[in-house]
């Protein structure tokens, strides 16, 4: 028998209990052991819940119980999850988590503690919810030199952008509707400003490079400045607008960023709509591979946590190798990166835009009298920014194009 404790009986935590119970036979068979939930830690009581007898309020009951060997941390946030996780690993108990904030902030330290105590810190659910992406990077693509990872890693923003594209609606109205339907949080900042995607690409970049990519150093831009007008031009050019989280291995270092981008139908992420997430991974031998599915939600996320529980059960007393050390990766200044830009400007500023961006291609959209739109030639981002800023209030917005 392997005893499991769940920290946090919220959406994901209750999902973990449900997955382990509903798929008991399969999970036990694949673990080659009987898994039993012994404790559920939460501040609240759950009268009438089938597992109410397992609820405890003191984490030390779990930490001090030698029978518990696997802990699912589904609390979220850095505090107190960090203290609980560290204490558990120091006692040789494996921890499986969905907590991207904690993994992005303290991942390498917690992995090292796990190595030193012959247990595991696994985090499949921290990126892409139910989509297997951590395990493929760690176990499957081991013959590859990973060159780039590009993903749609946030379902809320992808849902909003898809709605804006389909309905021609503006950002604010679409966000409001998404909040009313429960697709966006009441406080949506972490999603719409790209912070959630930033933490996720920090984790994937760290696994790609084997070094630590700190999320604080990743350039991050959200979707709140994307307008319905931008979509009119994108559509006329046969493109879509997606919030991309990107990481690329370059000769100068790692280029990591989160930003809305206009992408063409040739990009496999073009067809990823609504709440779905997808991650494209480029290896030097395999080329591109793509991982697609539900990036959030109770059961998809819980399924990924339980897949880690099964892995821990299969590797009791052994640490599964994970290449993510504490040395900081060198990040490239995005100002030096070359790409083209979509620029929207006031209609009477067309000549100024053409003078500032020689060779810019005008996007023809019938009936547009207030503004005009262009694709610039590829140029260094810092050169673009200087020219764009010099145009002052003649320009109305800009969106990055895919990298050359
Ligand atoms: N808020 C996240 C999203 C879900 O919208 O994708 C979990 O990471």
Coordinates of N, CA and C in Angstrom, one line a residue, residues 117-198:
X117 N 17.4 13.6 -1.3 CA 16.6 12.8 -0.4 C 15.9 11.6 -1.1
X118 N 16.4 11.2 -2.3 CA 16.0 10.1 -3.0 C 14.5 10.0 -3.2
X119 N 13.9 11.2 -3.5 CA 12.5 11.2 -3.8 C 12.3 12.1 -5.0
X120 N 11.0 12.5 -5.3 CA 10.8 13.3 -6.5 C 9.9 14.5 -6.3
X121 N 10.2 15.5 -7.1 CA 9.4 16.7 -7.2 C 8.9 16.8 -8.6
X122 N 7.7 16.4 -8.9 CA 7.2 16.3 -10.2 C 6.1 17.4 -10.5
X123 N 6.0 17.9 -11.7 CA 5.2 19.1 -11.9 C 4.5 19.1 -13.3
X124 N 4.1 17.9 -13.8 CA 3.4 17.8 -15.1 C 2.3 18.7 -15.2
X125 N 1.5 18.9 -14.2 CA 0.3 19.7 -14.2 C 0.5 21.2 -14.2
X126 N 1.8 21.6 -14.0 CA 2.1 23.1 -13.8 C 2.0 23.8 -15.2
X127 N 2.2 23.1 -16.3 CA 2.2 23.7 -17.6 C 1.2 23.0 -18.5
X128 N 0.3 23.7 -19.1 CA -0.6 23.0 -20.1 C -1.6 22.1 -19.5
X129 N -1.9 22.2 -18.2 CA -2.9 21.5 -17.5 C -2.8 20.0 -17.8
X130 N -3.8 19.4 -18.5 CA -3.8 18.0 -18.8 C -2.9 17.5 -19.9
X131 N -2.3 18.5 -20.6 CA -1.4 18.1 -21.8 C -0.1 17.6 -21.3
X132 N 0.3 16.4 -21.7 CA 1.6 15.9 -21.3 C 2.7 16.7 -22.1
X133 N 3.5 17.5 -21.3 CA 4.5 18.3 -22.0 C 5.8 18.2 -21.2
X134 N 5.7 18.2 -19.8 CA 6.9 18.1 -19.0 C 7.6 16.7 -19.2
X135 N 6.7 15.7 -19.2 CA 7.3 14.3 -19.4 C 7.9 14.1 -20.8
X136 N 7.2 14.6 -21.8 CA 7.9 14.5 -23.1 C 9.3 15.2 -23.2
X137 N 9.3 16.4 -22.5 CA 10.6 17.1 -22.5 C 11.7 16.4 -21.7
X138 N 11.2 15.8 -20.6 CA 12.2 15.1 -19.7 C 12.6 13.7 -20.2
X139 N 11.6 12.9 -20.7 CA 11.9 11.5 -21.0 C 11.9 11.2 -22.5
X140 N 11.0 11.9 -23.3 CA 10.9 11.4 -24.6 C 11.8 12.0 -25.6
X141 N 12.1 13.3 -25.5 CA 12.9 14.0 -26.5 C 14.4 14.0 -26.0
X142 N 14.8 13.0 -25.4 CA 16.1 13.0 -24.8 C 17.2 12.8 -25.8
X143 N 16.9 12.4 -27.0 CA 17.9 12.3 -28.1 C 18.0 13.6 -28.8
X144 N 17.3 14.6 -28.5 CA 17.2 15.9 -29.2 C 18.0 17.0 -28.6
X145 N 18.6 17.8 -29.4 CA 19.0 19.1 -28.9 C 17.8 20.0 -29.1
X146 N 17.2 20.5 -28.0 CA 15.9 21.3 -28.2 C 16.3 22.7 -28.6
X147 N 15.6 23.1 -29.7 CA 16.0 24.4 -30.3 C 15.0 25.5 -30.0
X148 N 13.7 25.1 -29.9 CA 12.7 26.2 -29.6 C 11.4 25.5 -29.1
X149 N 10.8 26.3 -28.2 CA 9.5 25.9 -27.7 C 8.6 27.1 -27.9
X150 N 7.4 26.9 -28.5 CA 6.5 28.0 -28.7 C 5.1 27.5 -28.3
X151 N 4.4 28.2 -27.5 CA 3.1 27.7 -27.0 C 2.0 28.7 -26.8
X152 N 0.8 28.2 -26.9 CA -0.3 29.0 -26.4 C -0.6 28.3 -25.1
X153 N -0.2 29.0 -24.0 CA -0.2 28.4 -22.7 C -1.2 28.9 -21.7
X154 N -2.1 29.8 -22.2 CA -3.1 30.3 -21.3 C -4.5 30.3 -22.0
X155 N -5.4 29.5 -21.4 CA -6.7 29.2 -22.0 C -7.6 30.5 -22.0
X156 N -7.5 31.3 -20.9 CA -8.4 32.4 -20.8 C -8.1 33.4 -21.9
X157 N -6.8 33.7 -22.1 CA -6.5 34.7 -23.2 C -6.8 34.1 -24.6
X158 N -6.6 32.8 -24.7 CA -6.9 32.2 -26.1 C -8.4 32.3 -26.3
X159 N -9.2 32.0 -25.2 CA -10.7 32.1 -25.4 C -11.1 33.5 -25.8
X160 N -10.5 34.6 -25.1 CA -10.9 35.9 -25.4 C -10.5 36.3 -26.8
X161 N -9.3 36.0 -27.2 CA -8.8 36.3 -28.6 C -9.7 35.6 -29.6
X162 N -10.0 34.4 -29.4 CA -10.9 33.6 -30.3 C -12.2 34.3 -30.5
X163 N -12.8 34.7 -29.3 CA -14.1 35.4 -29.4 C -14.0 36.7 -30.1
X164 N -12.9 37.5 -29.8 CA -12.8 38.8 -30.5 C -12.7 38.5 -32.0
X165 N -12.0 37.5 -32.4 CA -11.8 37.2 -33.8 C -13.1 36.8 -34.5
X166 N -13.9 36.0 -33.8 CA -15.1 35.4 -34.4 C -16.2 36.5 -34.4
X167 N -16.3 37.3 -33.3 CA -17.4 38.2 -33.1 C -17.1 39.6 -33.5
X168 N -15.9 39.9 -33.8 CA -15.5 41.3 -34.1 C -15.6 42.2 -32.9
X169 N -15.6 41.7 -31.7 CA -15.9 42.5 -30.5 C -14.6 43.0 -29.9
X170 N -14.7 44.0 -29.1 CA -13.5 44.6 -28.5 C -13.1 43.9 -27.3
X171 N -11.8 44.2 -26.8 CA -11.3 43.4 -25.7 C -12.1 43.5 -24.4
X172 N -12.4 44.8 -24.0 CA -13.1 45.0 -22.7 C -14.4 44.2 -22.7
X173 N -15.2 44.4 -23.8 CA -16.5 43.7 -23.8 C -16.4 42.2 -23.7
X174 N -15.4 41.7 -24.4 CA -15.2 40.2 -24.5 C -14.7 39.7 -23.1
X175 N -13.8 40.5 -22.5 CA -13.4 40.1 -21.1 C -14.6 40.0 -20.2
X176 N -15.4 41.0 -20.3 CA -16.6 41.1 -19.3 C -17.5 39.9 -19.5
X177 N -17.8 39.5 -20.8 CA -18.6 38.4 -21.1 C -17.9 37.1 -20.6
X178 N -16.6 37.0 -20.8 CA -15.9 35.8 -20.3 C -15.9 35.7 -18.8
X179 N -15.9 36.8 -18.1 CA -16.0 36.8 -16.7 C -17.4 36.3 -16.2
X180 N -18.4 36.9 -16.9 CA -19.8 36.5 -16.6 C -20.0 35.0 -16.8
X181 N -19.4 34.4 -17.8 CA -19.6 33.0 -18.0 C -18.6 32.1 -17.2
X182 N -17.7 32.7 -16.4 CA -16.8 32.0 -15.6 C -15.6 31.5 -16.3
X183 N -15.4 32.0 -17.6 CA -14.2 31.6 -18.3 C -12.9 32.4 -17.9
X184 N -13.2 33.6 -17.3 CA -12.1 34.5 -16.9 C -12.3 34.8 -15.4
X185 N -11.2 34.9 -14.7 CA -11.3 35.2 -13.2 C -11.9 36.6 -13.0
X186 N -12.4 36.8 -11.8 CA -12.9 38.1 -11.4 C -11.7 39.1 -11.4
X187 N -10.5 38.6 -10.9 CA -9.3 39.4 -11.1 C -8.5 38.7 -12.2
X188 N -8.6 39.2 -13.4 CA -8.0 38.5 -14.6 C -6.6 38.9 -14.9
X189 N -6.0 39.7 -14.1 CA -4.7 40.3 -14.4 C -3.6 39.3 -14.8
X190 N -3.5 38.2 -14.0 CA -2.4 37.2 -14.2 C -2.6 36.6 -15.6
X191 N -3.8 36.4 -16.0 CA -4.0 35.8 -17.3 C -3.8 36.8 -18.4
X192 N -4.6 38.0 -18.3 CA -4.6 38.9 -19.5 C -3.3 39.6 -19.7
X193 N -2.6 39.8 -18.6 CA -1.3 40.5 -18.7 C -0.1 39.6 -19.0
X194 N -0.4 38.3 -19.2 CA 0.6 37.3 -19.6 C 1.4 36.7 -18.5
X195 N 1.2 37.1 -17.2 CA 2.0 36.6 -16.1 C 1.9 35.1 -16.0
X196 N 0.7 34.5 -16.2 CA 0.6 33.1 -16.1 C 1.4 32.4 -17.2
X197 N 1.2 32.9 -18.4 CA 2.0 32.3 -19.5 C 3.5 32.4 -19.3
X198 N 3.9 33.5 -18.7 CA 5.3 33.8 -18.4 C 5.9 32.8 -17.5

